[in-house]
Coordinates of C-alpha atoms in Angstrom, one line a residue:
X9 CA -14.2 -14.4 -19.9
X10 CA -17.4 -14.4 -20.6
X11 CA -19.5 -10.9 -21.2
X12 CA -22.7 -10.3 -18.9
X13 CA -25.8 -8.4 -18.3
X14 CA -26.8 -7.1 -15.1
X15 CA -30.4 -6.7 -14.2
X16 CA -32.0 -3.0 -15.9
X17 CA -32.8 -2.3 -12.2
X18 CA -29.6 -2.7 -11.0
X19 CA -27.8 0.0 -9.2
X20 CA -23.8 1.1 -9.5
X21 CA -22.1 3.5 -7.7
X22 CA -19.2 4.4 -4.9
X23 CA -18.8 4.3 -1.0
X24 CA -16.5 6.6 1.0
X25 CA -16.6 7.8 4.7
X26 CA -16.2 11.3 6.1
X27 CA -13.1 10.7 8.5
X28 CA -11.5 9.1 5.4
X29 CA -11.9 11.5 2.5
X30 CA -13.2 15.1 4.2
X31 CA -10.1 16.4 6.3
X32 CA -9.8 19.6 8.6
X33 CA -11.8 18.2 11.5
X34 CA -9.4 17.7 15.2
X35 CA -12.6 16.8 17.1
X36 CA -13.3 13.1 16.0
X37 CA -11.9 10.2 18.0
X38 CA -9.3 9.0 14.8
X39 CA -8.2 12.8 15.1
X40 CA -7.3 12.5 18.4
X41 CA -5.3 8.7 17.7
X42 CA -3.1 9.6 15.0
X43 CA -2.6 13.0 15.5
X44 CA 1.2 12.1 16.3
X45 CA 1.9 10.6 13.1
X46 CA 2.9 7.8 15.3
X47 CA -0.2 5.3 15.2
X48 CA -0.6 4.9 11.5
X49 CA 2.1 2.5 9.5
X50 CA 3.3 5.2 7.4
X51 CA 2.7 8.3 10.0
X52 CA 0.2 10.2 8.4
X53 CA -3.1 11.3 10.2
X54 CA -6.3 11.9 8.8
X55 CA -6.5 15.6 9.2
X56 CA -5.3 16.3 5.8
X57 CA -7.1 12.9 4.0
X58 CA -8.7 13.8 0.6
X59 CA -9.8 17.5 1.4
X60 CA -13.5 16.9 0.7
X61 CA -14.9 18.9 2.9
X62 CA -13.6 22.2 1.1
X63 CA -13.4 20.2 -2.8
X64 CA -17.1 18.4 -2.6
X65 CA -18.1 19.7 -5.9
X66 CA -15.2 19.1 -7.7
X67 CA -15.4 15.3 -6.4
X68 CA -19.1 15.2 -7.1
X69 CA -18.7 17.1 -10.2
X70 CA -16.1 13.9 -11.0
X71 CA -18.3 11.4 -9.9
X72 CA -21.7 12.3 -12.4
X73 CA -18.8 12.4 -15.5
X74 CA -18.1 8.6 -14.2
X75 CA -22.1 8.1 -14.9
X76 CA -21.9 7.1 -11.0
X77 CA -25.9 6.4 -10.3
X78 CA -25.8 5.9 -6.1
X79 CA -23.3 7.1 -3.3
X80 CA -23.1 6.0 0.1
X81 CA -20.9 8.8 2.3
X82 CA -21.3 9.3 6.2
X83 CA -21.5 12.3 8.3
X84 CA -19.0 13.2 10.3
X85 CA -20.8 13.4 13.9
X86 CA -18.3 15.5 15.4
X87 CA -18.7 18.1 12.8
X88 CA -22.6 18.0 13.6
X89 CA -22.3 18.1 17.3
X90 CA -18.5 19.0 18.6
X91 CA -19.9 19.5 21.9
X92 CA -22.1 17.6 23.7
X93 CA -25.8 18.8 22.9
X94 CA -24.5 21.7 21.2
X95 CA -25.2 20.5 17.1
X96 CA -23.7 23.1 14.1
X97 CA -26.7 24.0 11.8
X98 CA -24.1 25.1 9.6
X99 CA -22.3 22.2 9.3
X100 CA -25.8 20.6 8.8
X101 CA -26.6 22.7 5.9
X102 CA -23.5 22.2 4.4
X103 CA -24.1 18.3 4.0
X104 CA -28.0 19.1 2.6
X105 CA -26.1 21.1 0.0
X106 CA -23.8 18.4 -1.1
X107 CA -27.0 15.7 -1.2
X108 CA -28.7 18.5 -3.1
X109 CA -25.8 18.9 -5.8
X110 CA -26.1 14.9 -5.9
X111 CA -29.5 15.1 -6.5
X112 CA -29.2 17.7 -9.1
X113 CA -26.8 15.1 -11.0
X114 CA -29.5 12.5 -10.6
X115 CA -27.1 10.3 -8.2
X116 CA -29.2 8.6 -5.0
X117 CA -27.6 9.6 -1.1
X118 CA -27.2 6.7 1.1
X119 CA -26.4 8.6 4.3
X120 CA -24.6 6.7 6.8
X121 CA -24.6 7.9 10.5
X122 CA -22.0 5.9 12.0
X123 CA -18.6 4.6 10.0
X124 CA -15.7 4.1 12.8
X125 CA -15.8 7.9 14.3
X126 CA -16.7 9.4 17.3
X127 CA -16.4 13.2 19.0
X128 CA -13.6 13.6 21.4
X129 CA -16.8 14.1 23.3
X130 CA -18.3 11.0 23.3
X131 CA -15.2 9.1 24.0
X132 CA -14.5 11.2 27.3
X133 CA -17.8 10.0 28.8
X134 CA -17.1 6.2 28.2
X135 CA -18.5 5.9 24.1
X136 CA -19.9 2.6 23.4
X137 CA -18.5 0.8 26.2
X138 CA -21.6 2.6 28.6
X139 CA -25.4 1.4 27.2
X140 CA -26.6 5.0 28.5
X141 CA -24.0 6.3 26.0
X142 CA -26.2 5.1 23.0
X143 CA -29.0 7.3 23.4
X144 CA -26.3 10.4 23.0
X145 CA -26.1 8.8 19.7
X146 CA -29.9 8.9 18.8
X147 CA -30.2 12.6 19.9
X148 CA -27.2 12.7 17.1
X149 CA -29.8 10.5 14.4
X150 CA -32.6 12.2 15.5
X151 CA -31.2 16.0 15.1
X152 CA -29.8 14.7 11.3
X153 CA -33.5 13.2 10.3
X154 CA -35.0 16.3 11.4
X155 CA -32.7 17.9 8.9
X156 CA -33.1 16.1 6.2
X157 CA -35.8 14.6 6.0
X158 CA -36.8 17.0 2.9
X159 CA -33.6 15.9 1.1
X160 CA -32.8 12.2 1.7
X161 CA -35.0 9.6 3.2
X162 CA -32.4 6.5 2.8
X163 CA -29.9 5.8 5.9
X164 CA -27.3 3.1 6.7
X165 CA -27.3 3.7 10.5
X166 CA -23.9 1.6 11.5
X167 CA -21.1 0.4 9.9
X168 CA -19.6 -3.1 10.5
X169 CA -20.2 -2.8 14.3
X170 CA -18.5 -6.5 14.4
X171 CA -14.5 -4.4 12.9
X172 CA -15.2 -1.5 15.1
X173 CA -15.6 -3.7 18.2
X174 CA -12.9 -6.4 17.0
X175 CA -10.2 -3.8 15.8
X176 CA -10.5 -1.5 19.2
X177 CA -11.4 -3.9 22.1
X178 CA -10.2 -6.9 21.0
X179 CA -7.3 -7.2 18.6
X180 CA -6.1 -3.4 19.9
X181 CA -5.1 -2.1 16.3
X182 CA -7.6 0.8 16.4
X183 CA -8.3 3.9 18.8
X184 CA -9.0 2.3 22.3
X185 CA -6.3 -0.1 21.6
X186 CA -7.4 -3.0 24.0
X187 CA -7.2 -6.6 24.2
X188 CA -10.6 -7.1 26.5
X189 CA -13.3 -9.8 25.3
X190 CA -15.2 -8.2 27.8
X191 CA -15.3 -4.4 26.1
X192 CA -15.7 -5.6 22.8
X193 CA -18.8 -7.5 23.7
X194 CA -20.1 -4.9 26.0
X195 CA -19.5 -2.2 22.8
X196 CA -20.6 -5.0 20.0
X197 CA -24.0 -5.0 21.7
X198 CA -23.9 -1.2 22.1
X199 CA -24.1 -0.9 18.7
X200 CA -26.4 -3.1 18.1
X201 CA -28.9 -1.6 19.9
X202 CA -28.1 1.5 18.7
X203 CA -29.1 0.3 15.3
X204 CA -32.4 -1.2 16.6
X205 CA -33.3 2.8 18.0
X206 CA -31.7 5.0 14.9
X207 CA -34.1 2.5 13.1
X208 CA -37.1 3.0 15.0
X209 CA -36.9 6.7 15.3
X210 CA -35.7 7.4 11.8
X211 CA -39.1 6.0 10.5
X212 CA -41.1 7.9 13.1
X213 CA -39.6 11.1 11.6
X214 CA -39.6 10.3 8.1
X215 CA -42.1 8.0 7.2
X216 CA -40.5 7.6 3.5
X217 CA -37.4 6.5 5.6
X218 CA -35.3 3.4 3.9
X219 CA -33.3 2.1 6.8
X220 CA -30.8 -0.1 6.9
X221 CA -26.8 -0.9 8.2
X222 CA -23.6 -2.2 6.5
X223 CA -22.2 -5.8 7.7
X224 CA -18.9 -6.8 7.3
X225 CA -19.1 -10.8 6.6
X226 CA -15.5 -12.4 6.3
X227 CA -16.0 -15.8 4.2
X228 CA -14.6 -18.6 6.3
X229 CA -13.7 -21.9 5.5
X230 CA -12.1 -25.0 7.2
X231 CA -8.5 -24.9 5.9
X232 CA -9.1 -29.0 5.6
X233 CA -13.1 -28.9 4.4
X234 CA -12.2 -33.1 6.0
X235 CA -11.1 -32.1 9.4
X236 CA -14.4 -32.3 11.9
X237 CA -12.6 -29.8 14.1
X238 CA -11.9 -27.4 11.3
X239 CA -15.5 -27.9 10.5
X240 CA -16.4 -27.0 14.2
X241 CA -14.0 -24.0 14.6
X242 CA -15.0 -22.4 10.8
X243 CA -18.7 -22.4 12.2
X244 CA -17.4 -21.1 15.2
X245 CA -16.1 -18.2 13.7
X246 CA -18.7 -17.5 11.2
X247 CA -21.5 -17.9 13.9
X248 CA -19.6 -15.2 16.2
X249 CA -18.3 -12.8 13.9
X250 CA -20.9 -13.3 10.5
X251 CA -23.9 -14.2 12.0
X252 CA -24.4 -12.9 15.6
X253 CA -24.3 -9.3 14.9
X254 CA -26.6 -9.5 11.9
X255 CA -29.0 -11.0 13.7
X256 CA -29.1 -8.7 16.6
X257 CA -29.3 -5.6 14.3
X258 CA -32.1 -7.1 11.9
X259 CA -34.1 -9.1 14.3
X260 CA -33.1 -7.9 17.5
X261 CA -31.9 -11.6 18.5
X262 CA -28.8 -10.6 20.8
X263 CA -26.7 -14.2 21.4
X264 CA -23.2 -14.9 21.8
X265 CA -21.0 -13.6 21.5
X266 CA -22.6 -10.5 22.5
X267 CA -25.0 -11.2 25.4
X268 CA -28.3 -10.9 25.4
X269 CA -30.2 -7.5 25.9
X270 CA -34.1 -6.6 26.2
X271 CA -34.6 -5.6 23.3
X272 CA -38.2 -6.5 21.0
X273 CA -38.0 -8.8 18.8
X274 CA -38.8 -7.8 15.7
X275 CA -37.8 -6.3 11.8
X276 CA -35.5 -3.4 12.3
X277 CA -34.3 -3.5 8.7
X278 CA -35.7 -2.7 5.3
X279 CA -32.5 -4.0 3.0
X280 CA -29.6 -5.9 4.3
X281 CA -26.4 -4.4 3.3
X282 CA -23.3 -6.4 2.8
X283 CA -19.5 -5.2 3.0
X284 CA -17.6 -8.4 1.6
X285 CA -13.7 -8.3 0.5
X286 CA -12.2 -11.6 1.3
X287 CA -12.3 -15.2 2.8
X288 CA -10.0 -16.7 5.3
X289 CA -8.8 -20.9 6.0
X290 CA -9.9 -21.3 9.4
X291 CA -7.6 -24.0 11.5
X292 CA -6.1 -24.2 15.5
X293 CA -8.5 -22.0 16.2
X294 CA -7.0 -18.6 13.8
X295 CA -7.5 -17.9 10.5
X296 CA -5.4 -17.2 7.6
X297 CA -5.8 -16.4 3.4
X298 CA -5.9 -19.5 1.3
X299 CA -2.4 -19.6 -0.3
X300 CA -4.6 -21.0 -3.5
X301 CA -6.0 -17.6 -4.2
X302 CA -4.7 -14.4 -5.7
X303 CA -4.1 -11.7 -3.2
X304 CA -4.0 -8.1 -2.9
X305 CA -1.4 -5.1 -1.4
X306 CA -3.0 -6.6 2.1
X307 CA -2.1 -10.0 1.7
X308 CA -6.0 -10.5 1.1
X309 CA -7.3 -13.4 -0.8
X310 CA -9.6 -12.9 -3.5
X311 CA -12.4 -14.8 -3.4
X312 CA -15.3 -13.7 -5.6
X313 CA -17.9 -16.9 -5.1
X314 CA -17.7 -15.8 -1.3
X315 CA -19.8 -13.1 -2.0
X316 CA -22.1 -14.9 -4.1
X317 CA -22.8 -17.6 -1.5
X318 CA -22.9 -14.7 1.2
X319 CA -25.7 -12.9 -0.5
X320 CA -27.5 -16.6 -1.3
X321 CA -27.5 -17.2 2.3
X322 CA -28.4 -13.9 4.1
X323 CA -31.2 -13.4 1.6
X324 CA -32.4 -17.0 2.5
X325 CA -31.9 -16.0 6.1
X326 CA -33.9 -12.7 6.1
X327 CA -35.6 -12.3 2.9
X328 CA -35.8 -8.8 1.0
X329 CA -33.5 -6.6 -0.9
X330 CA -29.7 -7.1 -0.6
X331 CA -27.4 -4.2 -1.2
X332 CA -23.5 -4.6 -1.6
X333 CA -22.4 -1.8 0.6
X334 CA -18.8 -2.3 0.1
X335 CA -16.7 -4.3 -2.1
X336 CA -13.4 -3.2 -3.3
X337 CA -9.6 -4.0 -3.5
X338 CA -6.3 -2.6 -2.5
X339 CA -4.2 -2.6 -5.5
X340 CA -2.0 0.6 -5.6
X341 CA -0.3 -0.3 -9.7
X342 CA -4.2 -0.7 -10.4
X343 CA -3.2 -4.4 -12.0
X344 CA -5.9 -6.3 -10.7
X345 CA -8.7 -4.2 -9.7
X346 CA -10.6 -4.2 -13.3
X347 CA -10.5 -8.1 -13.0
X348 CA -11.8 -8.5 -9.7
X349 CA -14.5 -5.4 -10.3
X350 CA -15.7 -8.1 -13.3
X351 CA -15.6 -11.5 -11.0
X352 CA -17.7 -10.2 -8.4
X353 CA -20.4 -8.5 -10.5
X354 CA -20.4 -11.6 -12.8
X355 CA -20.7 -14.2 -10.0
X356 CA -23.8 -11.7 -8.8
X357 CA -25.5 -10.9 -11.8
X358 CA -28.2 -13.0 -12.3
X359 CA -29.0 -12.9 -7.9
X360 CA -32.5 -10.4 -8.9
X361 CA -32.7 -9.8 -5.1
X362 CA -29.2 -8.0 -5.1
X363 CA -30.3 -4.8 -5.7
X364 CA -27.6 -2.4 -6.1
X365 CA -23.8 -2.1 -5.8
X366 CA -21.5 0.5 -4.1
X367 CA -17.7 0.2 -4.9
X368 CA -15.2 0.9 -2.1
X369 CA -13.8 3.2 -3.1
X370 CA -14.6 6.3 -4.9
X371 CA -11.0 7.7 -4.5
X372 CA -7.9 6.6 -2.4
X373 CA -8.1 8.1 1.3
X374 CA -6.9 8.0 4.5
X375 CA -7.3 4.3 5.2
X376 CA -7.5 3.8 9.2
X377 CA -4.3 1.7 10.8
X378 CA -2.8 1.9 7.3
X379 CA -3.3 5.7 6.7
X380 CA -2.4 7.0 3.4
X381 CA -0.5 3.8 2.0
X382 CA -3.2 1.2 0.8
X383 CA -4.8 2.5 -2.1
X384 CA -8.7 1.1 -2.6
X385 CA -9.4 4.0 -5.0
X386 CA -11.2 4.2 -8.6
X387 CA -10.1 7.3 -8.8
X388 CA -6.1 7.9 -7.9
X389 CA -5.3 10.8 -5.5
X390 CA -2.2 12.8 -5.0
X391 CA -2.5 13.6 -1.4
X392 CA 0.3 16.2 -1.8
X393 CA -0.8 17.7 -5.0
X394 CA -4.2 17.5 -4.5
X395 CA -4.8 16.0 -7.9
X396 CA -7.8 13.4 -8.8
X397 CA -6.8 11.3 -11.8
X398 CA -9.7 8.1 -13.0
X399 CA -7.6 4.7 -13.2
X400 CA -8.1 2.7 -15.6
X401 CA -10.3 0.5 -13.3
X402 CA -12.8 3.9 -13.3
X403 CA -13.3 3.9 -17.0
X404 CA -14.3 0.0 -16.5
X405 CA -16.5 0.7 -14.0
X406 CA -18.1 3.7 -15.8
X407 CA -18.2 1.7 -18.9
X408 CA -20.4 -1.1 -16.8
X409 CA -22.6 1.4 -15.7
X410 CA -23.4 3.1 -19.4
X411 CA -23.6 -0.2 -20.8
X412 CA -25.4 -2.6 -17.6
X413 CA -23.1 -5.3 -17.8
X414 CA -19.8 -6.3 -19.5
X415 CA -19.3 -6.3 -23.4
X416 CA -16.8 -8.7 -25.2
X417 CA -15.4 -5.3 -26.5
X418 CA -14.5 -4.4 -23.0
X419 CA -13.0 -7.3 -22.2
X420 CA -10.5 -7.1 -24.9
X421 CA -10.1 -3.2 -23.5
X422 CA -10.0 -3.9 -19.7
X423 CA -9.2 -7.8 -18.8
X424 CA -6.7 -8.7 -21.3

């Protein structure tokens, strides 16, 4: 294990999502889905979460103490627009106070506008299945942009449209619980269109806007590299899940499996956001973790070089800046999170086009279908007692920020 340095301008921070941490909101699609405690693995729901809505000052104070430089977080659409066309200015002002507090601690905000959660009213009128509903989202984006233009200029429009569409409408695991390829296709297409229109309106309202998206990438490999069929299947998975959505959002180039749409081709990004967690082997038109690699608590293979290869691939494809908008691991006992962070930062440490790294996540939260059972946090959270405690990996991350890299003494203390 070797020490390494990061570029002095490289920024490190954390990412969260409003539904997963705020609690208290009964107007969003996730509460409606899991309110009876019968949908999540551990029979919890998102109404409690981390109580961040009330405790944001405490949480941000801890971020300051941990030397966090950048923070990516989402605004809860259902709080801001609890009824169609009726925006709650008090809620918007509350988010502005959060942004101002972060700024006072020299923490830069990156605002996510859609992170898997819709207002209930939006789903009741057809949600992302209907193209005309994209305009409903754009009205929300306009309201946010007009309110934030004097406080924040950095946006992530849509988080992981491929994951949302596949889990809700193809695998049937989330929310709509459908297994319908054509519905998945419609939803993915409309989310990509929503990004393009959001990009345009954000720049119209705020000339200083810096806008991108967060794209989930899985690193696919053929189970047997010499098998031509496995090679073809791997290429298909990579093109369909990874490349088609990112090309649609970045360039307006729509292709299979998204389908075609009349968006003007152009450049719809100021940075490319990559969410990377794992790699899978492909065979027999399915995928699974490679048994050679270590796995996290959810069984995901840990394969750091996949992050490096992904960053290089999309930089060559699009040019410009790459942000690692999410990277992290589920590790309840904090046995291997520090090593995970070390390995993933080390493999990108020499890539000067990678400008930011957001660790997923700041604190244990409501992790969608896994409920409160999946622990991704640098900070451990006691859901019953509402108590925060920095894990050893969180202290390691703090040291990385402080030293702009990993020293030999840090390796001796945290990794051996």
